[in-house]
mmCIF file of C-alpha atoms in Angstrom:
data_model
loop_
_atom_site.group_PDB
_atom_site.id
_atom_site.type_symbol
_atom_site.label_atom_id
_atom_site.label_comp_id
_atom_site.label_asym_id
_atom_site.label_seq_id
_atom_site.Cartn_x
_atom_site.Cartn_y
_atom_site.Cartn_z
ATOM 1 C CA MET A 862 6.217 17.620 -39.408
ATOM 2 C CA ALA A 863 7.237 15.556 -36.243
ATOM 3 C CA ASN A 864 5.110 15.476 -33.192
ATOM 4 C CA VAL A 865 6.907 17.382 -30.820
ATOM 5 C CA ASN A 866 7.248 16.385 -27.794
ATOM 6 C CA ARG A 867 7.013 19.072 -25.539
ATOM 7 C CA VAL A 868 8.594 17.214 -22.592
ATOM 8 C CA ARG A 869 12.404 17.251 -22.440
ATOM 9 C CA ASN A 870 13.895 14.347 -21.172
ATOM 10 C CA GLY A 871 11.332 12.383 -20.822
ATOM 11 C CA GLY A 872 12.882 8.925 -19.774
ATOM 12 C CA PHE A 873 15.496 10.169 -17.419
ATOM 13 C CA GLU A 874 17.797 9.635 -20.053
ATOM 14 C CA GLN A 875 19.295 12.174 -19.667
ATOM 15 C CA SER A 876 19.366 12.682 -15.996
ATOM 16 C CA THR A 877 22.387 10.988 -14.003
ATOM 17 C CA PRO A 878 21.128 9.150 -10.715
ATOM 18 C CA PRO A 879 20.332 9.078 -8.155
ATOM 19 C CA GLY A 880 19.576 12.971 -9.905
ATOM 20 C CA VAL A 881 16.343 14.116 -11.864
ATOM 21 C CA GLY A 882 17.605 16.686 -13.942
ATOM 22 C CA PRO A 883 18.010 17.877 -16.556
ATOM 23 C CA PHE A 884 15.013 19.669 -16.732
ATOM 24 C CA TRP A 885 13.077 18.266 -14.316
ATOM 25 C CA SER A 886 12.555 19.511 -10.907
ATOM 26 C CA PRO A 887 12.552 17.005 -7.630
ATOM 27 C CA ILE A 888 10.429 17.639 -3.921
ATOM 28 C CA GLY A 889 11.083 15.136 -1.707
ATOM 29 C CA THR A 890 13.043 12.283 -2.234
ATOM 30 C CA ALA A 891 12.346 12.360 -5.600
ATOM 31 C CA ILE A 892 14.909 10.201 -7.195
ATOM 32 C CA THR A 893 16.333 8.517 -11.048
ATOM 33 C CA GLU A 894 17.256 5.504 -10.566
ATOM 34 C CA THR A 895 19.055 2.716 -12.799
ATOM 35 C CA THR A 896 16.539 -0.250 -11.468
ATOM 36 C CA ASP A 897 12.988 -1.179 -12.403
ATOM 37 C CA GLU A 898 13.300 1.346 -16.012
ATOM 38 C CA LEU A 899 10.886 0.152 -18.635
ATOM 39 C CA LEU A 900 12.552 1.763 -21.626
ATOM 40 C CA GLY A 901 16.963 2.926 -21.803
ATOM 41 C CA ALA A 902 18.695 3.326 -18.829
ATOM 42 C CA ASN A 903 16.232 5.674 -16.373
ATOM 43 C CA ASN A 904 13.715 6.124 -15.131
ATOM 44 C CA ALA A 905 12.150 8.108 -11.784
ATOM 45 C CA ASN A 906 11.009 7.235 -8.403
ATOM 46 C CA LEU A 907 9.172 9.210 -6.622
ATOM 47 C CA GLN A 908 9.581 7.708 -2.973
ATOM 48 C CA ALA A 909 6.916 8.306 -0.942
ATOM 49 C CA SER A 910 3.744 10.686 -0.391
ATOM 50 C CA GLY A 911 4.360 14.031 -1.119
ATOM 51 C CA ASP A 912 7.223 13.738 -4.093
ATOM 52 C CA SER A 913 6.857 14.914 -6.869
ATOM 53 C CA ILE A 914 9.155 16.178 -10.084
ATOM 54 C CA SER A 915 7.928 18.588 -12.169
ATOM 55 C CA GLN A 916 9.034 20.889 -15.515
ATOM 56 C CA PRO A 917 7.845 23.367 -17.560
ATOM 57 C CA LEU A 918 6.808 22.185 -20.713
ATOM 58 C CA LEU A 919 8.428 23.366 -24.561
ATOM 59 C CA PRO A 920 5.017 25.976 -25.398
ATOM 60 C CA LEU A 921 2.174 24.455 -26.481
ATOM 61 C CA GLN A 922 -0.337 25.764 -28.485
ATOM 62 C CA VAL A 923 -3.316 27.558 -27.705
ATOM 63 C CA GLY A 924 -6.565 25.748 -28.575
ATOM 64 C CA GLU A 925 -5.145 22.425 -29.510
ATOM 65 C CA ASN A 926 -5.442 18.850 -28.270
ATOM 66 C CA TYR A 927 -3.122 17.535 -26.511
ATOM 67 C CA THR A 928 -1.902 13.874 -24.893
ATOM 68 C CA PHE A 929 0.084 13.516 -22.188
ATOM 69 C CA GLN A 930 1.252 9.808 -21.540
ATOM 70 C CA ALA A 931 3.263 8.424 -19.035
ATOM 71 C CA ALA A 932 4.471 4.847 -18.165
ATOM 72 C CA PHE A 933 3.764 4.271 -14.235
ATOM 73 C CA SER A 934 3.576 1.341 -11.449
ATOM 74 C CA THR A 935 3.385 1.091 -7.709
ATOM 75 C CA PRO A 936 2.895 -1.670 -5.441
ATOM 76 C CA ALA A 937 -0.131 1.372 -4.319
ATOM 77 C CA THR A 938 -3.311 -0.135 -3.322
ATOM 78 C CA ASP A 939 -4.488 3.004 -2.205
ATOM 79 C CA GLY A 940 -3.633 6.897 -2.950
ATOM 80 C CA THR A 941 -3.350 8.457 -6.199
ATOM 81 C CA ILE A 942 -0.777 8.788 -8.590
ATOM 82 C CA ASP A 943 -2.057 13.193 -9.962
ATOM 83 C CA VAL A 944 -0.860 14.987 -13.072
ATOM 84 C CA ASP A 945 -0.958 18.718 -12.858
ATOM 85 C CA ILE A 946 -0.447 20.634 -16.085
ATOM 86 C CA THR A 947 -1.302 24.610 -15.788
ATOM 87 C CA GLY A 948 -5.082 25.422 -16.715
ATOM 88 C CA GLN A 949 -6.118 21.134 -16.634
ATOM 89 C CA PRO A 950 -7.773 19.601 -13.489
ATOM 90 C CA THR A 951 -6.293 17.285 -11.754
ATOM 91 C CA ARG A 952 -6.335 14.203 -13.386
ATOM 92 C CA SER A 953 -5.490 11.463 -10.760
ATOM 93 C CA PHE A 954 -4.599 7.914 -10.848
ATOM 94 C CA GLN A 955 -6.121 5.585 -8.448
ATOM 95 C CA ALA A 956 -2.894 3.831 -6.666
ATOM 96 C CA ALA A 957 -5.305 0.453 -6.615
ATOM 97 C CA ASN A 958 -5.109 0.208 -10.689
ATOM 98 C CA VAL A 959 -2.070 0.920 -11.470
ATOM 99 C CA ILE A 960 0.304 -2.105 -12.057
ATOM 100 C CA SER A 961 2.940 -3.505 -9.461
ATOM 101 C CA GLY A 962 6.305 -4.581 -10.753
ATOM 102 C CA GLN A 963 5.648 -3.925 -13.858
ATOM 103 C CA TYR A 964 4.715 -0.700 -16.294
ATOM 104 C CA ALA A 965 1.704 -0.009 -18.300
ATOM 105 C CA PHE A 966 0.930 2.904 -19.866
ATOM 106 C CA TYR A 967 -1.731 5.778 -18.715
ATOM 107 C CA ASN A 968 -2.876 9.011 -20.827
ATOM 108 C CA PHE A 969 -5.566 11.860 -21.208
ATOM 109 C CA ASP A 970 -6.438 13.651 -23.989
ATOM 110 C CA PHE A 971 -6.390 17.551 -23.493
ATOM 111 C CA THR A 972 -6.917 21.319 -25.013
ATOM 112 C CA ALA A 973 -3.859 23.341 -23.967
ATOM 113 C CA THR A 974 -5.260 27.269 -22.464
ATOM 114 C CA THR A 975 -1.607 28.027 -21.764
ATOM 115 C CA ALA A 976 1.101 28.196 -23.719
ATOM 116 C CA ASN A 977 3.621 28.633 -21.325
ATOM 117 C CA SER A 978 2.980 24.786 -18.774
ATOM 118 C CA THR A 979 4.557 23.637 -16.336
ATOM 119 C CA LEU A 980 4.102 19.205 -16.193
ATOM 120 C CA THR A 981 3.816 17.788 -12.239
ATOM 121 C CA ILE A 982 3.332 14.602 -11.203
ATOM 122 C CA THR A 983 2.819 13.590 -7.262
ATOM 123 C CA ASN A 984 2.731 10.547 -5.133
ATOM 124 C CA SER A 985 -0.094 11.055 -3.730
ATOM 125 C CA THR A 986 -0.052 7.580 -2.115
ATOM 126 C CA VAL A 987 -1.946 6.792 1.604
ATOM 127 C CA THR A 988 1.047 4.254 2.727
ATOM 128 C CA SER A 989 4.051 6.431 1.096
ATOM 129 C CA ALA A 990 4.771 3.101 -1.560
ATOM 130 C CA ALA A 991 7.096 4.113 -4.763
ATOM 131 C CA VAL A 992 5.938 4.415 -7.851
ATOM 132 C CA LYS A 993 7.912 4.683 -11.077
ATOM 133 C CA ILE A 994 7.546 7.052 -14.192
ATOM 134 C CA ASP A 995 8.490 5.952 -17.447
ATOM 135 C CA VAL A 996 8.660 7.684 -20.511
ATOM 136 C CA VAL A 997 6.466 10.682 -19.972
ATOM 137 C CA SER A 998 5.302 12.735 -23.112
ATOM 138 C CA VAL A 999 3.266 15.013 -23.548
ATOM 139 C CA LYS A 1000 2.133 15.342 -27.917
ATOM 140 C CA LEU A 1001 -0.787 17.140 -30.572
ATOM 141 C CA ALA A 1002 -3.215 14.179 -30.257
#
């Protein structure tokens, strides 16, 4: 059986820039764009601190282990990129440790505690530097 990505439009290829949909909902000035993508033609850009994108994940199996993975890039030297999944503690990636000008993959494992979860990625940089995102996935570990 294929290991299905529980994130829909994780590469933002179904999005029509500057919109983030389908499936993703923006907060603030979050957009998609056709520059600086890692794979495909589009990437998401959380342009300022407080911007976020979120979507309901395809159903998870409670008790199963999953891996969140995404490629991030930011020139920020302070603050965090925060990843929230319903029922899980917030995972924060220190912006100063995230590569700038290129992408690097960041991931973590978690055990599903609820079948219907929402994924939210938030730019929490102090200097309001843009956060670029591409190739987002949640799959069975």
